[in-house]
mmCIF file of N, CA and C in Angstrom:
data_model
loop_
_atom_site.group_PDB
_atom_site.id
_atom_site.type_symbol
_atom_site.label_atom_id
_atom_site.label_comp_id
_atom_site.label_asym_id
_atom_site.label_seq_id
_atom_site.Cartn_x
_atom_site.Cartn_y
_atom_site.Cartn_z
ATOM 1 N N MET Z 1469 -85.043 174.702 180.887
ATOM 2 C CA MET Z 1469 -85.914 173.989 180.431
ATOM 3 C C MET Z 1469 -85.767 172.955 179.101
ATOM 4 N N ARG Z 1470 -85.725 172.028 178.904
ATOM 5 C CA ARG Z 1470 -85.388 171.374 177.837
ATOM 6 C C ARG Z 1470 -86.765 170.962 177.116
ATOM 7 N N ARG Z 1471 -86.800 171.120 175.650
ATOM 8 C CA ARG Z 1471 -87.971 170.996 174.959
ATOM 9 C C ARG Z 1471 -87.773 169.481 174.727
ATOM 10 N N ARG Z 1472 -89.082 168.773 174.288
ATOM 11 C CA ARG Z 1472 -88.672 167.599 173.523
ATOM 12 C C ARG Z 1472 -88.460 167.538 172.358
ATOM 13 N N SER Z 1473 -87.744 166.466 171.777
ATOM 14 C CA SER Z 1473 -87.185 166.621 170.585
ATOM 15 C C SER Z 1473 -88.239 166.191 169.505
ATOM 16 N N SER Z 1474 -89.159 165.418 169.798
ATOM 17 C CA SER Z 1474 -90.171 165.107 168.899
ATOM 18 C C SER Z 1474 -91.541 165.193 169.174
ATOM 19 N N ARG Z 1475 -92.634 165.556 168.489
ATOM 20 C CA ARG Z 1475 -93.739 165.558 168.798
ATOM 21 C C ARG Z 1475 -94.525 165.298 167.779
ATOM 22 N N LEU Z 1476 -95.886 164.603 167.888
ATOM 23 C CA LEU Z 1476 -97.016 164.468 167.029
ATOM 24 C C LEU Z 1476 -98.241 164.514 167.738
ATOM 25 N N ARG Z 1477 -99.323 165.431 166.340
ATOM 26 C CA ARG Z 1477 -100.485 165.684 166.956
ATOM 27 C C ARG Z 1477 -101.092 166.027 165.606
ATOM 28 N N ARG Z 1478 -102.240 165.787 165.532
ATOM 29 C CA ARG Z 1478 -103.004 165.823 164.295
ATOM 30 C C ARG Z 1478 -102.618 166.953 163.506
ATOM 31 N N GLY Z 1479 -102.051 166.994 162.328
ATOM 32 C CA GLY Z 1479 -101.654 167.967 161.552
ATOM 33 C C GLY Z 1479 -100.363 168.731 162.067
ATOM 34 N N GLU Z 1480 -99.553 168.173 162.794
ATOM 35 C CA GLU Z 1480 -98.248 168.977 163.340
ATOM 36 C C GLU Z 1480 -97.328 167.552 163.779
ATOM 37 N N VAL Z 1481 -96.171 167.899 163.319
ATOM 38 C CA VAL Z 1481 -95.087 167.251 163.825
ATOM 39 C C VAL Z 1481 -93.882 167.667 163.764
ATOM 40 N N CYS Z 1482 -93.178 167.275 164.974
ATOM 41 C CA CYS Z 1482 -91.644 168.069 165.104
ATOM 42 C C CYS Z 1482 -90.868 166.657 165.125
ATOM 43 N N LEU Z 1483 -89.663 167.115 164.422
ATOM 44 C CA LEU Z 1483 -88.381 166.242 164.397
ATOM 45 C C LEU Z 1483 -87.626 166.871 164.761
ATOM 46 N N SER Z 1484 -86.233 166.202 165.041
ATOM 47 C CA SER Z 1484 -85.046 166.780 165.304
ATOM 48 C C SER Z 1484 -83.941 165.888 164.673
ATOM 49 N N ALA Z 1485 -82.686 166.372 164.499
ATOM 50 C CA ALA Z 1485 -81.733 165.653 164.055
ATOM 51 C C ALA Z 1485 -80.457 166.365 164.527
ATOM 52 N N PRO Z 1486 -79.029 165.631 164.837
ATOM 53 C CA PRO Z 1486 -77.930 166.184 165.311
ATOM 54 C C PRO Z 1486 -77.347 166.867 164.399
ATOM 55 N N LEU Z 1487 -76.424 168.019 164.535
ATOM 56 C CA LEU Z 1487 -75.556 168.627 163.583
ATOM 57 C C LEU Z 1487 -74.361 167.802 163.874
ATOM 58 N N ARG Z 1488 -73.524 167.206 162.920
ATOM 59 C CA ARG Z 1488 -72.420 166.304 163.143
ATOM 60 C C ARG Z 1488 -71.685 167.197 161.904
ATOM 61 N N PRO Z 1489 -70.257 166.762 161.982
ATOM 62 C CA PRO Z 1489 -69.428 167.291 160.642
ATOM 63 C C PRO Z 1489 -69.622 166.499 159.757
ATOM 64 N N GLU Z 1490 -70.163 165.251 159.771
ATOM 65 C CA GLU Z 1490 -70.692 164.509 158.521
ATOM 66 C C GLU Z 1490 -71.898 165.283 157.557
ATOM 67 N N THR Z 1491 -72.578 166.176 158.380
ATOM 68 C CA THR Z 1491 -73.711 166.527 157.962
ATOM 69 C C THR Z 1491 -73.692 168.239 157.639
ATOM 70 N N SER Z 1492 -72.267 168.413 157.694
ATOM 71 C CA SER Z 1492 -71.768 169.827 157.708
ATOM 72 C C SER Z 1492 -71.222 170.178 156.251
ATOM 73 N N GLN Z 1493 -71.508 171.648 155.803
ATOM 74 C CA GLN Z 1493 -70.995 171.717 154.324
ATOM 75 C C GLN Z 1493 -69.399 172.510 154.811
ATOM 76 N N GLN Z 1494 -68.741 173.032 153.774
ATOM 77 C CA GLN Z 1494 -67.298 173.420 153.909
ATOM 78 C C GLN Z 1494 -67.157 174.595 154.849
ATOM 79 N N GLN Z 1495 -67.713 175.216 155.200
ATOM 80 C CA GLN Z 1495 -67.432 176.302 156.234
ATOM 81 C C GLN Z 1495 -67.919 175.949 157.773
ATOM 82 N N GLY Z 1496 -68.359 174.684 157.773
ATOM 83 C CA GLY Z 1496 -68.730 174.154 159.297
ATOM 84 C C GLY Z 1496 -70.274 174.000 159.756
ATOM 85 N N PHE Z 1497 -71.267 174.831 158.583
ATOM 86 C CA PHE Z 1497 -72.560 175.155 158.996
ATOM 87 C C PHE Z 1497 -73.045 173.647 158.730
ATOM 88 N N GLY Z 1498 -74.406 173.283 159.076
ATOM 89 C CA GLY Z 1498 -75.247 172.221 159.014
ATOM 90 C C GLY Z 1498 -75.753 172.542 157.374
ATOM 91 N N HIS Z 1499 -75.358 171.285 156.654
ATOM 92 C CA HIS Z 1499 -75.751 171.572 155.260
ATOM 93 C C HIS Z 1499 -77.107 171.485 154.916
ATOM 94 N N ALA Z 1500 -77.663 172.607 153.978
ATOM 95 C CA ALA Z 1500 -78.835 172.591 153.564
ATOM 96 C C ALA Z 1500 -79.560 171.445 153.192
ATOM 97 N N ALA Z 1501 -78.986 170.294 152.853
ATOM 98 C CA ALA Z 1501 -79.533 169.201 152.290
ATOM 99 C C ALA Z 1501 -80.429 168.630 153.789
ATOM 100 N N LEU Z 1502 -79.810 168.815 154.801
ATOM 101 C CA LEU Z 1502 -80.127 168.119 155.872
ATOM 102 C C LEU Z 1502 -81.323 169.067 156.513
ATOM 103 N N ALA Z 1503 -81.219 170.264 156.451
ATOM 104 C CA ALA Z 1503 -82.337 170.990 156.804
ATOM 105 C C ALA Z 1503 -83.453 170.565 155.752
ATOM 106 N N PHE Z 1504 -83.220 170.736 154.401
ATOM 107 C CA PHE Z 1504 -84.394 170.175 153.741
ATOM 108 C C PHE Z 1504 -85.047 169.021 153.831
ATOM 109 N N GLY Z 1505 -84.181 168.321 154.195
ATOM 110 C CA GLY Z 1505 -84.583 166.755 154.453
ATOM 111 C C GLY Z 1505 -85.465 166.592 155.425
ATOM 112 N N LEU Z 1506 -84.941 167.191 156.650
ATOM 113 C CA LEU Z 1506 -85.399 166.987 158.347
ATOM 114 C C LEU Z 1506 -87.081 167.933 157.911
ATOM 115 N N GLY Z 1507 -87.172 169.234 157.229
ATOM 116 C CA GLY Z 1507 -88.144 169.976 156.953
ATOM 117 C C GLY Z 1507 -89.198 169.115 156.014
ATOM 118 N N ASP Z 1508 -88.726 168.497 154.910
ATOM 119 C CA ASP Z 1508 -89.889 167.577 154.130
ATOM 120 C C ASP Z 1508 -90.486 166.371 154.823
ATOM 121 N N SER Z 1509 -89.351 165.822 155.819
ATOM 122 C CA SER Z 1509 -89.805 165.005 156.472
ATOM 123 C C SER Z 1509 -91.035 165.200 157.535
ATOM 124 N N ALA Z 1510 -90.631 166.278 158.467
ATOM 125 C CA ALA Z 1510 -91.715 166.678 159.220
ATOM 126 C C ALA Z 1510 -93.012 167.165 158.944
ATOM 127 N N ALA Z 1511 -93.051 167.753 157.440
ATOM 128 C CA ALA Z 1511 -94.138 168.079 156.760
ATOM 129 C C ALA Z 1511 -94.790 166.892 156.034
ATOM 130 N N GLY Z 1512 -94.202 166.231 155.745
ATOM 131 C CA GLY Z 1512 -94.840 164.940 155.164
ATOM 132 C C GLY Z 1512 -95.460 164.029 156.107
ATOM 133 N N TYR Z 1513 -95.066 163.852 157.193
ATOM 134 C CA TYR Z 1513 -95.664 163.300 158.503
ATOM 135 C C TYR Z 1513 -96.717 164.067 159.136
ATOM 136 N N ALA Z 1514 -96.540 165.266 159.026
ATOM 137 C CA ALA Z 1514 -97.734 166.031 159.479
ATOM 138 C C ALA Z 1514 -99.085 165.824 158.537
ATOM 139 N N ALA Z 1515 -98.812 165.798 157.297
ATOM 140 C CA ALA Z 1515 -99.646 165.406 156.185
ATOM 141 C C ALA Z 1515 -100.306 164.031 156.512
ATOM 142 N N LEU Z 1516 -99.611 163.032 156.712
ATOM 143 C CA LEU Z 1516 -99.830 161.662 157.140
ATOM 144 C C LEU Z 1516 -100.618 161.752 158.386
ATOM 145 N N THR Z 1517 -101.008 162.572 159.457
ATOM 146 C CA THR Z 1517 -101.611 162.533 160.256
ATOM 147 C C THR Z 1517 -102.872 162.770 159.830
ATOM 148 N N VAL Z 1518 -103.481 163.256 158.905
ATOM 149 C CA VAL Z 1518 -104.657 163.878 158.520
ATOM 150 C C VAL Z 1518 -105.374 162.858 157.477
ATOM 151 N N MET Z 1519 -104.358 161.872 157.143
ATOM 152 C CA MET Z 1519 -104.881 160.727 156.119
ATOM 153 C C MET Z 1519 -105.581 159.514 156.582
ATOM 154 N N PRO Z 1520 -106.470 159.298 156.090
ATOM 155 C CA PRO Z 1520 -107.157 158.005 156.550
ATOM 156 C C PRO Z 1520 -106.347 156.828 156.684
ATOM 157 N N GLU Z 1521 -106.795 156.017 157.748
ATOM 158 C CA GLU Z 1521 -106.014 154.705 157.846
ATOM 159 C C GLU Z 1521 -105.461 153.944 156.611
ATOM 160 N N GLY Z 1522 -104.496 153.534 156.304
ATOM 161 C CA GLY Z 1522 -104.036 152.705 155.147
ATOM 162 C C GLY Z 1522 -103.534 153.533 153.918
ATOM 163 N N ARG Z 1523 -103.679 154.914 154.239
ATOM 164 C CA ARG Z 1523 -103.192 155.830 153.301
ATOM 165 C C ARG Z 1523 -101.673 156.488 153.312
ATOM 166 N N GLU Z 1524 -101.176 156.647 152.497
ATOM 167 C CA GLU Z 1524 -99.756 157.442 152.652
ATOM 168 C C GLU Z 1524 -99.765 158.448 151.716
ATOM 169 N N VAL Z 1525 -98.462 159.350 152.012
ATOM 170 C CA VAL Z 1525 -98.267 160.672 150.995
ATOM 171 C C VAL Z 1525 -96.797 160.515 150.477
ATOM 172 N N VAL Z 1526 -96.923 161.324 149.371
ATOM 173 C CA VAL Z 1526 -95.415 161.504 148.843
ATOM 174 C C VAL Z 1526 -95.457 163.003 148.556
ATOM 175 N N THR Z 1527 -94.162 163.646 148.446
ATOM 176 C CA THR Z 1527 -93.742 164.941 148.173
ATOM 177 C C THR Z 1527 -94.206 165.031 146.497
ATOM 178 N N SER Z 1528 -95.034 166.130 146.194
ATOM 179 C CA SER Z 1528 -95.123 166.405 145.130
ATOM 180 C C SER Z 1528 -94.085 167.590 144.581
ATOM 181 N N GLU Z 1529 -93.975 168.378 145.639
ATOM 182 C CA GLU Z 1529 -93.228 169.678 145.346
ATOM 183 C C GLU Z 1529 -92.724 170.082 146.619
ATOM 184 N N MET Z 1530 -91.737 170.747 146.733
ATOM 185 C CA MET Z 1530 -91.217 171.281 147.859
ATOM 186 C C MET Z 1530 -90.133 172.311 147.599
ATOM 187 N N LYS Z 1531 -90.525 173.406 148.412
ATOM 188 C CA LYS Z 1531 -89.732 174.784 148.328
ATOM 189 C C LYS Z 1531 -89.129 175.315 149.552
ATOM 190 N N ILE Z 1532 -87.569 175.701 149.205
ATOM 191 C CA ILE Z 1532 -87.283 175.740 150.791
ATOM 192 C C ILE Z 1532 -86.505 177.412 150.638
ATOM 193 N N HIS Z 1533 -86.609 177.977 151.509
ATOM 194 C CA HIS Z 1533 -86.005 179.505 151.814
ATOM 195 C C HIS Z 1533 -85.036 179.283 152.927
ATOM 196 N N LEU Z 1534 -83.703 179.469 152.502
ATOM 197 C CA LEU Z 1534 -82.664 179.405 153.760
ATOM 198 C C LEU Z 1534 -82.742 180.850 154.259
ATOM 199 N N LEU Z 1535 -82.553 180.860 155.597
ATOM 200 C CA LEU Z 1535 -82.723 182.325 156.318
ATOM 201 C C LEU Z 1535 -81.596 182.472 157.145
ATOM 202 N N ALA Z 1536 -80.785 181.517 157.692
ATOM 203 C CA ALA Z 1536 -79.413 181.690 158.091
ATOM 204 C C ALA Z 1536 -78.629 180.434 158.430
ATOM 205 N N PRO Z 1537 -77.517 180.596 158.559
ATOM 206 C CA PRO Z 1537 -76.507 179.511 158.575
ATOM 207 C C PRO Z 1537 -77.074 178.489 159.853
ATOM 208 N N ALA Z 1538 -76.872 177.160 159.616
ATOM 209 C CA ALA Z 1538 -77.215 176.311 160.602
ATOM 210 C C ALA Z 1538 -76.057 176.188 161.422
ATOM 211 N N ARG Z 1539 -76.090 176.692 162.826
ATOM 212 C CA ARG Z 1539 -74.943 176.593 163.792
ATOM 213 C C ARG Z 1539 -75.744 175.950 165.148
ATOM 214 N N GLY Z 1540 -74.979 175.160 165.509
ATOM 215 C CA GLY Z 1540 -75.478 174.739 167.017
ATOM 216 C C GLY Z 1540 -74.980 173.004 167.014
ATOM 217 N N LEU Z 1541 -76.180 172.444 168.264
ATOM 218 C CA LEU Z 1541 -76.078 170.848 168.125
ATOM 219 C C LEU Z 1541 -77.020 170.260 167.539
ATOM 220 N N ARG Z 1542 -78.273 170.941 167.050
ATOM 221 C CA ARG Z 1542 -79.104 170.067 166.542
ATOM 222 C C ARG Z 1542 -80.025 170.905 165.721
ATOM 223 N N LEU Z 1543 -80.734 170.277 164.658
ATOM 224 C CA LEU Z 1543 -81.864 171.161 163.892
ATOM 225 C C LEU Z 1543 -83.142 170.741 164.476
ATOM 226 N N ILE Z 1544 -84.107 171.315 164.579
ATOM 227 C CA ILE Z 1544 -85.711 171.026 164.867
ATOM 228 C C ILE Z 1544 -86.296 171.411 163.529
ATOM 229 N N ALA Z 1545 -87.330 170.906 163.415
ATOM 230 C CA ALA Z 1545 -88.358 170.712 162.362
ATOM 231 C C ALA Z 1545 -89.525 170.739 162.877
ATOM 232 N N ARG Z 1546 -90.285 171.602 162.599
ATOM 233 C CA ARG Z 1546 -91.756 171.567 162.805
ATOM 234 C C ARG Z 1546 -92.751 171.571 161.635
ATOM 235 N N GLY Z 1547 -93.183 170.837 161.266
ATOM 236 C CA GLY Z 1547 -94.254 170.770 160.127
ATOM 237 C C GLY Z 1547 -95.373 170.871 160.448
ATOM 238 N N ARG Z 1548 -96.306 171.423 159.625
ATOM 239 C CA ARG Z 1548 -97.865 171.492 159.865
ATOM 240 C C ARG Z 1548 -98.363 171.154 158.439
ATOM 241 N N VAL Z 1549 -99.841 170.758 158.554
ATOM 242 C CA VAL Z 1549 -100.917 171.022 157.488
ATOM 243 C C VAL Z 1549 -101.146 172.365 157.507
ATOM 244 N N VAL Z 1550 -100.995 173.061 156.142
ATOM 245 C CA VAL Z 1550 -101.787 174.414 155.873
ATOM 246 C C VAL Z 1550 -103.127 174.082 155.336
ATOM 247 N N LYS Z 1551 -103.475 173.251 154.544
ATOM 248 C CA LYS Z 1551 -104.479 173.011 153.869
ATOM 249 C C LYS Z 1551 -104.800 171.254 153.397
ATOM 250 N N PRO Z 1552 -105.639 170.615 154.431
ATOM 251 C CA PRO Z 1552 -105.467 169.500 153.804
ATOM 252 C C PRO Z 1552 -106.814 169.072 152.656
ATOM 253 N N GLY Z 1553 -106.425 167.892 151.917
ATOM 254 C CA GLY Z 1553 -107.567 167.693 150.961
ATOM 255 C C GLY Z 1553 -107.441 166.201 150.285
ATOM 256 N N ARG Z 1554 -108.345 165.963 149.607
ATOM 257 C CA ARG Z 1554 -108.425 164.391 149.019
ATOM 258 C C ARG Z 1554 -107.127 164.135 148.167
ATOM 259 N N ARG Z 1555 -106.714 165.038 147.264
ATOM 260 C CA ARG Z 1555 -106.241 165.031 146.263
ATOM 261 C C ARG Z 1555 -104.807 165.671 146.419
ATOM 262 N N LEU Z 1556 -104.480 166.703 147.150
ATOM 263 C CA LEU Z 1556 -103.514 167.646 147.648
ATOM 264 C C LEU Z 1556 -103.450 168.032 149.232
ATOM 265 N N VAL Z 1557 -102.243 167.803 149.702
ATOM 266 C CA VAL Z 1557 -102.340 168.399 151.251
ATOM 267 C C VAL Z 1557 -100.915 169.464 151.131
ATOM 268 N N ILE Z 1558 -101.499 170.708 151.402
ATOM 269 C CA ILE Z 1558 -100.501 171.987 151.361
ATOM 270 C C ILE Z 1558 -100.154 171.943 152.810
ATOM 271 N N VAL Z 1559 -98.510 171.852 152.594
ATOM 272 C CA VAL Z 1559 -97.793 171.933 153.930
ATOM 273 C C VAL Z 1559 -96.851 172.842 153.800
ATOM 274 N N SER Z 1560 -96.227 172.969 155.479
ATOM 275 C CA SER Z 1560 -95.184 174.056 155.567
ATOM 276 C C SER Z 1560 -94.135 173.129 156.769
ATOM 277 N N ALA Z 1561 -93.204 173.580 156.776
ATOM 278 C CA ALA Z 1561 -92.374 173.437 157.782
ATOM 279 C C ALA Z 1561 -91.343 174.472 158.375
ATOM 280 N N ASP Z 1562 -91.115 174.830 159.349
ATOM 281 C CA ASP Z 1562 -89.961 175.724 159.923
ATOM 282 C C ASP Z 1562 -88.851 174.717 160.494
ATOM 283 N N VAL Z 1563 -87.639 175.222 160.190
ATOM 284 C CA VAL Z 1563 -86.589 174.584 160.538
ATOM 285 C C VAL Z 1563 -85.559 175.304 161.265
ATOM 286 N N PHE Z 1564 -85.225 175.071 162.646
ATOM 287 C CA PHE Z 1564 -84.431 175.786 163.615
ATOM 288 C C PHE Z 1564 -83.280 175.157 164.036
ATOM 289 N N ALA Z 1565 -82.152 176.209 164.352
ATOM 290 C CA ALA Z 1565 -80.679 175.572 164.677
ATOM 291 C C ALA Z 1565 -80.824 175.775 166.125
ATOM 292 N N GLU Z 1566 -80.431 174.526 167.208
ATOM 293 C CA GLU Z 1566 -80.355 175.071 168.387
ATOM 294 C C GLU Z 1566 -79.116 175.211 168.832
ATOM 295 N N GLU Z 1567 -78.743 176.336 169.514
ATOM 296 C CA GLU Z 1567 -77.456 176.443 170.248
ATOM 297 C C GLU Z 1567 -77.618 176.875 171.817
ATOM 298 N N ASP Z 1568 -76.786 176.527 172.438
ATOM 299 C CA ASP Z 1568 -76.760 176.876 173.888
ATOM 300 C C ASP Z 1568 -78.441 177.480 174.422
ATOM 301 N N GLY Z 1569 -79.262 176.732 174.161
ATOM 302 C CA GLY Z 1569 -80.750 176.581 174.552
ATOM 303 C C GLY Z 1569 -81.697 177.694 173.565
ATOM 304 N N ALA Z 1570 -80.938 178.455 172.746
ATOM 305 C CA ALA Z 1570 -81.602 179.244 171.557
ATOM 306 C C ALA Z 1570 -81.701 178.893 170.388
ATOM 307 N N GLU Z 1571 -82.947 179.054 170.066
ATOM 308 C CA GLU Z 1571 -83.547 178.387 168.332
ATOM 309 C C GLU Z 1571 -83.030 179.669 167.562
ATOM 310 N N THR Z 1572 -82.619 179.503 166.537
ATOM 311 C CA THR Z 1572 -82.513 180.281 165.426
ATOM 312 C C THR Z 1572 -83.349 179.796 164.035
ATOM 313 N N HIS Z 1573 -84.172 180.437 163.532
ATOM 314 C CA HIS Z 1573 -85.126 180.154 162.519
ATOM 315 C C HIS Z 1573 -83.941 180.065 161.070
ATOM 316 N N ILE Z 1574 -83.784 179.043 160.758
ATOM 317 C CA ILE Z 1574 -82.842 178.843 159.463
ATOM 318 C C ILE Z 1574 -83.461 178.494 158.157
ATOM 319 N N ALA Z 1575 -84.721 178.073 158.290
ATOM 320 C CA ALA Z 1575 -85.396 177.631 157.075
ATOM 321 C C ALA Z 1575 -86.679 177.422 157.321
ATOM 322 N N LEU Z 1576 -87.635 177.757 155.872
ATOM 323 C CA LEU Z 1576 -88.884 177.751 155.695
ATOM 324 C C LEU Z 1576 -89.278 176.776 154.409
ATOM 325 N N LEU Z 1577 -89.725 175.974 154.684
ATOM 326 C CA LEU Z 1577 -90.239 175.147 153.443
ATOM 327 C C LEU Z 1577 -91.728 175.048 153.425
ATOM 328 N N THR Z 1578 -92.094 175.128 151.953
ATOM 329 C CA THR Z 1578 -93.584 174.846 151.654
ATOM 330 C C THR Z 1578 -93.786 174.211 150.793
ATOM 331 N N GLY Z 1579 -94.700 173.198 150.692
ATOM 332 C CA GLY Z 1579 -94.687 172.422 149.361
ATOM 333 C C GLY Z 1579 -96.283 171.727 149.406
ATOM 334 N N THR Z 1580 -96.159 170.632 148.681
ATOM 335 C CA THR Z 1580 -97.481 169.898 148.423
ATOM 336 C C THR Z 1580 -97.250 168.456 148.440
ATOM 337 N N MET Z 1581 -98.026 168.028 149.148
ATOM 338 C CA MET Z 1581 -97.992 166.432 149.366
ATOM 339 C C MET Z 1581 -99.219 165.597 148.733
ATOM 340 N N VAL Z 1582 -98.912 164.606 148.173
ATOM 341 C CA VAL Z 1582 -100.057 164.041 147.477
ATOM 342 C C VAL Z 1582 -100.312 162.639 147.978
ATOM 343 N N PRO Z 1583 -101.720 162.452 148.731
ATOM 344 C CA PRO Z 1583 -102.164 161.066 148.896
ATOM 345 C C PRO Z 1583 -101.978 159.923 147.983
ATOM 346 N N VAL Z 1584 -101.260 158.918 148.353
ATOM 347 C CA VAL Z 1584 -101.450 157.473 147.537
ATOM 348 C C VAL Z 1584 -102.037 156.234 148.291
#
């Protein structure tokens, strides 16, 4: 069964990106910068889904915990709103590497978005 590569619901966003040689580090694993960027984007878009029409968000702070090497064909980031607010939106994202139909949890991000 093939999972959808992207999803959008209020407070939740799922994004994916291919793992390619140009996004790999020296040992051939997906670079942490790709995991961070994809997780930050998924969390930010999740925050955007709880904003009123015409509002945007920017990342104020984001922390990443790298859990395992990124091996496989693509990364999948699932972002969610932990606590919405008028001044701050607390978010998180889980990033998985997909290989042979299995997902490995490779990163956990937590952060704060600021409505603008």
